Backbone as ProteinMPNN parsed JSONL, in Angstrom:
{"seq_chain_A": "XXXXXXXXXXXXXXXXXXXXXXXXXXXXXXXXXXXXXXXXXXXXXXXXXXXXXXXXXXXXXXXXXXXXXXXXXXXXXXXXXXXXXXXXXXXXXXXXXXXXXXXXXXXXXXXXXXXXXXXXXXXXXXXXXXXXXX", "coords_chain_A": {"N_chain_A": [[22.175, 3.605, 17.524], [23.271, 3.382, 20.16], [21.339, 2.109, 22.226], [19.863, 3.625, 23.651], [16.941, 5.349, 23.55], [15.284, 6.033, 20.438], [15.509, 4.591, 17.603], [16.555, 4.402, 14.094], [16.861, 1.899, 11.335], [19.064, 1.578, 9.878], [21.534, 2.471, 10.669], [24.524, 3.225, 9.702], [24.038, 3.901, 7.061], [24.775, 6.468, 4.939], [23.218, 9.811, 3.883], [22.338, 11.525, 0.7], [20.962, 14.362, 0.615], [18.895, 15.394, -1.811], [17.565, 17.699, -3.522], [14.915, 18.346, -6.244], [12.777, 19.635, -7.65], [10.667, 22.424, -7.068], [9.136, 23.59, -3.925], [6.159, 23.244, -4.361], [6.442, 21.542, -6.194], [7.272, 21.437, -8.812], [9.66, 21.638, -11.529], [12.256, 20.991, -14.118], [12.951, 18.865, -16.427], [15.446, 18.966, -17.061], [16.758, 19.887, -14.468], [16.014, 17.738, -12.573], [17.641, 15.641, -13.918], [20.068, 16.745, -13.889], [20.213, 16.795, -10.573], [19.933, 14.207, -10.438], [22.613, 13.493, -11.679], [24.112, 14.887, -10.179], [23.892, 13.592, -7.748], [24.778, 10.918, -8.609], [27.816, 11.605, -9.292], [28.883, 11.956, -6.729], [28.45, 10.082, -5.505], [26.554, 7.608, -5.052], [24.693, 5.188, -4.566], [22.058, 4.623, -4.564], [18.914, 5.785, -5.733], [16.442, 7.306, -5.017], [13.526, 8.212, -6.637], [10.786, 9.867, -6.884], [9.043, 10.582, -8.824], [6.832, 11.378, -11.739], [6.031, 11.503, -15.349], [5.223, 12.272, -18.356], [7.172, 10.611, -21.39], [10.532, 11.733, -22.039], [13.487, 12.963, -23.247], [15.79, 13.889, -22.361], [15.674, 13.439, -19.641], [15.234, 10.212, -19.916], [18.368, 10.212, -20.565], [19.085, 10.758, -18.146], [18.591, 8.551, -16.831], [19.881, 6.813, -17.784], [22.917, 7.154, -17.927], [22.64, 6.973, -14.831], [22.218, 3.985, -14.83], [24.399, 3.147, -16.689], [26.401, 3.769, -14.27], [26.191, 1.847, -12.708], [23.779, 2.342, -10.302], [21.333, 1.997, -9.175], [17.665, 3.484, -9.203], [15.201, 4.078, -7.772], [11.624, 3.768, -8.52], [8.798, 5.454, -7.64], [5.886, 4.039, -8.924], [3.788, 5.339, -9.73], [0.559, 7.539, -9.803], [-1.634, 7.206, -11.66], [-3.289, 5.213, -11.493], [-2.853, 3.526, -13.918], [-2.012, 0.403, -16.417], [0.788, 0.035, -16.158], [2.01, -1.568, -18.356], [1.02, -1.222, -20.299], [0.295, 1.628, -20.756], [1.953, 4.169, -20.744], [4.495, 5.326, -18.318], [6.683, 7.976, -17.154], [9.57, 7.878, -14.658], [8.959, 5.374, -14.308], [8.498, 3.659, -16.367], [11.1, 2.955, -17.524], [11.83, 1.533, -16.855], [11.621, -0.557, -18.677], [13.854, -0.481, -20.408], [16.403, -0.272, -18.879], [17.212, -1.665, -16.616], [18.26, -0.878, -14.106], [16.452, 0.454, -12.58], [13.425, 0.464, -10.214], [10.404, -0.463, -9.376], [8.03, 1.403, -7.832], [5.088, 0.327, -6.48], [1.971, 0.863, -4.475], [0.449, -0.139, -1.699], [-2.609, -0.828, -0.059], [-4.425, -1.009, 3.359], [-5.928, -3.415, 3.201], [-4.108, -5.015, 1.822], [-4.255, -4.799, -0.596], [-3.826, -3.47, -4.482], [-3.627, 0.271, -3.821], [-5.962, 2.481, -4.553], [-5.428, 4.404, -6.459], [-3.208, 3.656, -7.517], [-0.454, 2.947, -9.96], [0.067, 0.488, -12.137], [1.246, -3.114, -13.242], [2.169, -6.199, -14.137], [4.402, -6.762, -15.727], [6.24, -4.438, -15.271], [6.284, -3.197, -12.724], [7.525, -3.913, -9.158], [7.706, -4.081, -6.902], [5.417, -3.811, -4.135], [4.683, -1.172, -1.203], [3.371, -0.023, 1.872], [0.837, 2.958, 1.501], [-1.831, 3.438, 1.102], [-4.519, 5.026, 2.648], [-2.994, 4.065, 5.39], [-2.581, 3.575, 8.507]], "CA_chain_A": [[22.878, 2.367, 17.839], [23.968, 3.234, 21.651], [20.764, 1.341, 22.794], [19.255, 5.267, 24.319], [15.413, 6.377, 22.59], [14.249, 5.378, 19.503], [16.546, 4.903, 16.154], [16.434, 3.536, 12.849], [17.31, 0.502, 10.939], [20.129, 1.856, 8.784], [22.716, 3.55, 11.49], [25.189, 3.543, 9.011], [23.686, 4.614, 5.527], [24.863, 7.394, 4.21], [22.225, 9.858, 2.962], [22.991, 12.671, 0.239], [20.042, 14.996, 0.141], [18.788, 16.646, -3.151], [16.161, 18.54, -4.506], [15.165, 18.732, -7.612], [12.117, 20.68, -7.895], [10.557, 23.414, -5.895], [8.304, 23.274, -2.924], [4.751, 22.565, -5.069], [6.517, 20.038, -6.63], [7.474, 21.998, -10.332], [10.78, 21.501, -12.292], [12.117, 21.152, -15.038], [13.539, 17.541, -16.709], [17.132, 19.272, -16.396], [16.41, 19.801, -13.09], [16.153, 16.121, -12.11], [18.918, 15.141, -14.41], [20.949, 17.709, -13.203], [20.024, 16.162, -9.116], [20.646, 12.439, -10.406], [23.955, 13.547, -11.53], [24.772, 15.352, -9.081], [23.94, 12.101, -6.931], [26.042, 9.971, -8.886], [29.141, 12.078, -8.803], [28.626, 12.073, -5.213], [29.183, 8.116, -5.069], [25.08, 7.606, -4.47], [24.33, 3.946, -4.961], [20.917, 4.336, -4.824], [18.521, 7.288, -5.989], [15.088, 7.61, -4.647], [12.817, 9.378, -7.456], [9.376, 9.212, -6.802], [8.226, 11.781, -9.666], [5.88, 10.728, -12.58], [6.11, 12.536, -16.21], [5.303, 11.809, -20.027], [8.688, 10.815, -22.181], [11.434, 13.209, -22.127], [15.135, 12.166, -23.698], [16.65, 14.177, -21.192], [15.163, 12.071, -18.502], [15.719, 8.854, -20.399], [19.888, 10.012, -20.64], [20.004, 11.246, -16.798], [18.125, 7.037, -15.906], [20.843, 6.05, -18.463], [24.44, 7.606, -16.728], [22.239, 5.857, -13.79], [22.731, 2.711, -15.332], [25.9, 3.09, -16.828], [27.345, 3.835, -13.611], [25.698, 0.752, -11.534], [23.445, 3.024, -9.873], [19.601, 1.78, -8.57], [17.165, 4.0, -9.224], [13.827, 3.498, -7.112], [11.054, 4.976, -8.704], [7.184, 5.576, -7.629], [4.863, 3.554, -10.392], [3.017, 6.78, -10.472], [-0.335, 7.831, -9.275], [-2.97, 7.68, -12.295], [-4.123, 3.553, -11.527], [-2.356, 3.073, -15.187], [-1.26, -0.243, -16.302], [2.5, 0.383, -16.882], [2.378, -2.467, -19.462], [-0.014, -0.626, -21.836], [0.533, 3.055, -20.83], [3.845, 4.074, -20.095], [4.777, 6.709, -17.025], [8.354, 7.627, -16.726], [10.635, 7.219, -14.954], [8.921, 3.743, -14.371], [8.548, 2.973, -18.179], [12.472, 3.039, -18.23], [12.727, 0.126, -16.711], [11.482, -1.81, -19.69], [15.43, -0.79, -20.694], [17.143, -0.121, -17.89], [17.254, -3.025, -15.482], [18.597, -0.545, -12.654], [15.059, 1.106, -12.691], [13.07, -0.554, -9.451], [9.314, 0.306, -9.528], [7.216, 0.987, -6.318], [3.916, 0.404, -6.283], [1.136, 0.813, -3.328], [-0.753, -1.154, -1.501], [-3.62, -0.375, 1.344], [-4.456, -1.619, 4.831], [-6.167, -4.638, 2.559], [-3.174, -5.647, 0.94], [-4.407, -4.688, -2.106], [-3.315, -2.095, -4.516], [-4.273, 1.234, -4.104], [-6.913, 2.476, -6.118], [-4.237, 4.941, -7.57], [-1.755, 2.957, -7.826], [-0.048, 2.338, -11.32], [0.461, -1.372, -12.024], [1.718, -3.924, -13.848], [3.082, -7.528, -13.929], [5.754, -6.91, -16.553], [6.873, -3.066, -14.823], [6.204, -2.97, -10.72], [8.855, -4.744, -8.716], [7.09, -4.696, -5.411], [4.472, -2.663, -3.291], [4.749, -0.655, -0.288], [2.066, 0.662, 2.183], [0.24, 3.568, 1.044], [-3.128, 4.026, 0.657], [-5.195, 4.483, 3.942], [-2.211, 3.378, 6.233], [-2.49, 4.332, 9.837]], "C_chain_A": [[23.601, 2.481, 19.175], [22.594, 2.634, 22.419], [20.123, 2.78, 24.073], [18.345, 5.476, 23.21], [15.372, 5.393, 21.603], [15.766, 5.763, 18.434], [16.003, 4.099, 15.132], [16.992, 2.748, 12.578], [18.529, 0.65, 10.154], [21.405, 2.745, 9.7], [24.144, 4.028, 10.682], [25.405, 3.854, 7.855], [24.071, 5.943, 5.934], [23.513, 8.218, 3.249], [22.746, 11.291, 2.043], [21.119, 13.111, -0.33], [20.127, 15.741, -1.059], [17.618, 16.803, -3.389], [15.976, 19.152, -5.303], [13.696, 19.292, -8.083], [11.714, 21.184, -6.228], [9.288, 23.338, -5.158], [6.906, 23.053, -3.493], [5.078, 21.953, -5.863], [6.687, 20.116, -8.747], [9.006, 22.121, -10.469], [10.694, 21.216, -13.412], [12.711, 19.453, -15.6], [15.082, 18.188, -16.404], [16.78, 19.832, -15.036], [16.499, 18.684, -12.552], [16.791, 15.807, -13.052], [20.084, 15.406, -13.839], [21.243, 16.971, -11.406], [20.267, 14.78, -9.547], [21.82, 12.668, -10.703], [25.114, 13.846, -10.664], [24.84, 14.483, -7.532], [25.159, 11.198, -6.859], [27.423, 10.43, -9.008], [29.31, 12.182, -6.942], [29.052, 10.556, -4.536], [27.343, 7.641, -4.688], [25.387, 5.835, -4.876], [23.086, 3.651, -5.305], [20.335, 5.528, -4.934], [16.741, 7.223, -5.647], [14.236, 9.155, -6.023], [11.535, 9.341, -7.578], [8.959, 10.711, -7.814], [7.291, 10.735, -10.779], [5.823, 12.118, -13.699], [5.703, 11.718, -17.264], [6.923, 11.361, -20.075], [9.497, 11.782, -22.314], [13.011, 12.43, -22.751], [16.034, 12.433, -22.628], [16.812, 14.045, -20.028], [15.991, 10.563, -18.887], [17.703, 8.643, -20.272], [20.565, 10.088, -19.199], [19.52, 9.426, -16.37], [19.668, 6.3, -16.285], [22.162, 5.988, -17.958], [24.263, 6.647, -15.387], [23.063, 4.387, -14.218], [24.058, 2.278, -15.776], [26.767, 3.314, -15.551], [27.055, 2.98, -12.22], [24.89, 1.348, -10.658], [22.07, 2.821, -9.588], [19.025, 3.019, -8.761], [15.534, 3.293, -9.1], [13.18, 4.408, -7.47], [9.57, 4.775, -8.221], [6.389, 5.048, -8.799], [3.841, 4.788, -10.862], [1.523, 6.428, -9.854], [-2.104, 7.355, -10.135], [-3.648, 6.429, -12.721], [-3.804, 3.245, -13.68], [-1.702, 1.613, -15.002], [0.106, 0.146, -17.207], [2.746, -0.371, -18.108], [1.57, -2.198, -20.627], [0.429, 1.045, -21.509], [1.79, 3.287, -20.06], [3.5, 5.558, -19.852], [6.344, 6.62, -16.929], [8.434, 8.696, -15.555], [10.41, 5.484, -14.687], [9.081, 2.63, -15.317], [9.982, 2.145, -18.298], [13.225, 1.323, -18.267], [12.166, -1.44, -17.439], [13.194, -1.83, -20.354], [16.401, -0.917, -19.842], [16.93, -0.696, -16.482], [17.499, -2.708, -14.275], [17.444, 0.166, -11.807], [14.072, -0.512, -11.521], [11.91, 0.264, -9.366], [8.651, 0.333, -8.207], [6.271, 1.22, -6.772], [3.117, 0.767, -5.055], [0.443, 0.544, -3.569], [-1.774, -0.137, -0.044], [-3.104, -0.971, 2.298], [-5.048, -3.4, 4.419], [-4.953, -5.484, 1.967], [-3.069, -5.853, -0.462], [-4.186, -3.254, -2.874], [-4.192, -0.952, -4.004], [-5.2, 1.497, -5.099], [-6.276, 3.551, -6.484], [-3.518, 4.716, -7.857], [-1.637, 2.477, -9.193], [0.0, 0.903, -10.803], [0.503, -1.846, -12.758], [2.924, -4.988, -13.799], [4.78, -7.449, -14.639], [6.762, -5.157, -15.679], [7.054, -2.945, -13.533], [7.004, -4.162, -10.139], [8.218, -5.039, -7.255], [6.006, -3.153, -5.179], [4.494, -2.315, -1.835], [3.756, 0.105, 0.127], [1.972, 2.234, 1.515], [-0.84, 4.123, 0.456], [-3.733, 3.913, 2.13], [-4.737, 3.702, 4.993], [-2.279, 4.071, 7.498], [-1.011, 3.542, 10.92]], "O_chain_A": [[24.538, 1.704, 19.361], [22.838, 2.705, 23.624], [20.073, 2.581, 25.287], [18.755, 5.739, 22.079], [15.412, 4.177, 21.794], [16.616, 6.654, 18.45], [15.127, 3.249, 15.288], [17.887, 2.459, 13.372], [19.005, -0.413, 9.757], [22.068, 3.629, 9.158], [24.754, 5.047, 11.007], [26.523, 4.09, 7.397], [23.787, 6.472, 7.009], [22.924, 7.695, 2.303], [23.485, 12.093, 2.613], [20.367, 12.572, -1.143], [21.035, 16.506, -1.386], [16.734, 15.947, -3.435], [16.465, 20.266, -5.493], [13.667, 19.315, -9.313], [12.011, 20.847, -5.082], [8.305, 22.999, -5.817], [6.348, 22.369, -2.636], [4.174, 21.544, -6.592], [6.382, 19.296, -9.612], [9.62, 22.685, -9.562], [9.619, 21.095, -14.0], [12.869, 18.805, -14.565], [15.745, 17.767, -15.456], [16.107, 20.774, -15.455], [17.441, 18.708, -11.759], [15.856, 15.113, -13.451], [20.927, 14.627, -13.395], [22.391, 16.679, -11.07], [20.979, 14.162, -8.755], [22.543, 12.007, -9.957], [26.262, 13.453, -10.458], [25.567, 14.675, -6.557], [25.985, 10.845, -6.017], [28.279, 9.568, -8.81], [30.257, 12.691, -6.344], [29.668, 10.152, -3.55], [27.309, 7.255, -3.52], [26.396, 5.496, -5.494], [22.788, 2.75, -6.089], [20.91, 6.476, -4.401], [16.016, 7.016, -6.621], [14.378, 10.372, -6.144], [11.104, 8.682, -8.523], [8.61, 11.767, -7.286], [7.135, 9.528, -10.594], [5.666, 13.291, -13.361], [5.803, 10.496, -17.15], [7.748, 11.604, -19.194], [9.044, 12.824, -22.788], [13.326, 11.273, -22.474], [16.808, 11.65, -22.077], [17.788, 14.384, -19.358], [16.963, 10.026, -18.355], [18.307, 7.597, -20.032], [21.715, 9.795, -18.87], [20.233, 8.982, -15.47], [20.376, 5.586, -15.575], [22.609, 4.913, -17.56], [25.102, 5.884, -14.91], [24.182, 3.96, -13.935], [24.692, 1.307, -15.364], [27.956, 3.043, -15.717], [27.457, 3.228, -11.084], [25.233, 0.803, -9.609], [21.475, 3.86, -9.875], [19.82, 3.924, -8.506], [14.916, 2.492, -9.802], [13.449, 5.583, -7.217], [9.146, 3.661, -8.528], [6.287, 5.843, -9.734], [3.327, 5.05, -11.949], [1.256, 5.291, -9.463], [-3.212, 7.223, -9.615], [-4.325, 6.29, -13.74], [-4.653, 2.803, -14.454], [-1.049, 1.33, -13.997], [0.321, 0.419, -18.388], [3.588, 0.043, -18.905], [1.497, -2.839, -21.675], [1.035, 1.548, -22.455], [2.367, 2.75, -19.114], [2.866, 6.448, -20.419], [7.055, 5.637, -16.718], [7.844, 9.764, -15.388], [11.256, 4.596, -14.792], [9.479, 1.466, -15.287], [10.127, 1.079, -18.896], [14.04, 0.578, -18.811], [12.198, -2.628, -17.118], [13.734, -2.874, -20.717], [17.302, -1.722, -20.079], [16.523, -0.12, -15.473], [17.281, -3.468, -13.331], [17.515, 0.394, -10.599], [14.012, -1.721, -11.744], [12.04, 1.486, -9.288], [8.703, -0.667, -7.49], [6.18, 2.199, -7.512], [3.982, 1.139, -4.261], [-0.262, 0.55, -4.578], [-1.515, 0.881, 0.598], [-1.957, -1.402, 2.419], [-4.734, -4.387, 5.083], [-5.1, -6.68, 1.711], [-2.372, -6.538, -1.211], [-4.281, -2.165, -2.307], [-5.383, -1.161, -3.77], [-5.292, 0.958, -6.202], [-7.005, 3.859, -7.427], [-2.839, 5.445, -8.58], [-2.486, 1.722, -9.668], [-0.014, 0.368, -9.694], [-0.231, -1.352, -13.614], [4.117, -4.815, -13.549], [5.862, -7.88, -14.239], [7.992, -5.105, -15.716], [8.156, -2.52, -13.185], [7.057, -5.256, -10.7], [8.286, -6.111, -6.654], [5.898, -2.06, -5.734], [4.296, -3.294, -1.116], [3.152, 0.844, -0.65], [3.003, 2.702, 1.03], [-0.894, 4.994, -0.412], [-3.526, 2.897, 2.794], [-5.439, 2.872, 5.57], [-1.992, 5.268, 7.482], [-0.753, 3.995, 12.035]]}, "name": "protein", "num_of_chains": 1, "seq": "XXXXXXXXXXXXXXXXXXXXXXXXXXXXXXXXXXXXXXXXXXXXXXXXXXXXXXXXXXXXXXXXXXXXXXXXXXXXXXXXXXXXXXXXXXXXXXXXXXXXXXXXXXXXXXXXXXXXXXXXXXXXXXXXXXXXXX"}
């Protein structure tokens, strides 16, 4: 924002890095409970979680604290071209309860989904590039 090079659109977000599994992409569910909490004690407003898992409770209670404490949680619809409204992926599922639960989908260079892209009318909130984007 001094009008020198190249910047971004957010000059004044706040970002609180975390990582909650380890570099090939393995953890544990307390592991990412553990990193959303440690978000939301932090003052986070919003939580970027692009993972994809079966049901877990101890998932479902770290989306929940989310929620209970006004807290967005943006999640990835998941990879495996599932419709969310017949097969449930969490943490996208959640947000058949938890209203703070925002689903991303992807789209191509067509404007159409991905052909891995989860989806569904009643679960996906919007779509963002990602498939074959240059």
């Amino acid at each position: 924002n001094n009008d020198v090079g190249v910047s971004g659109v957010c000059w004044k977000a706040s970002i609180i890095p975390v990582k909650a599994l380890d570099a090939s992409g393995n953890g544990s569910y307390e592991d990412v409970a553990d990193a959303i909490d440690y978000a939301i004690k932090r003052g986070a407003n919003i939580i970027n979680l692009s993972v994809e898992s079966p049901y877990n409770y101890i998932f479902e209670q770290a989306i929940k604290e989310a929620y209970e404490n006004n807290v967005i949680v943006v999640c990835a619809a998941g990879n495996a071209h599932y419709n969310l409204n017949i097969t449930k992926s969490y943490p996208a599922s959640f947000r058949e309860k938890y209203f703070n639960v925002i689903n991303v989908g992807s789209f191509n260079v067509q404007n159409e989904y991905s052909s891995f892209s989860n989806y569904g009318s009643l679960t996906l909130d919007l779509a963002a590039p990602g498939g074959n984007i240059y």
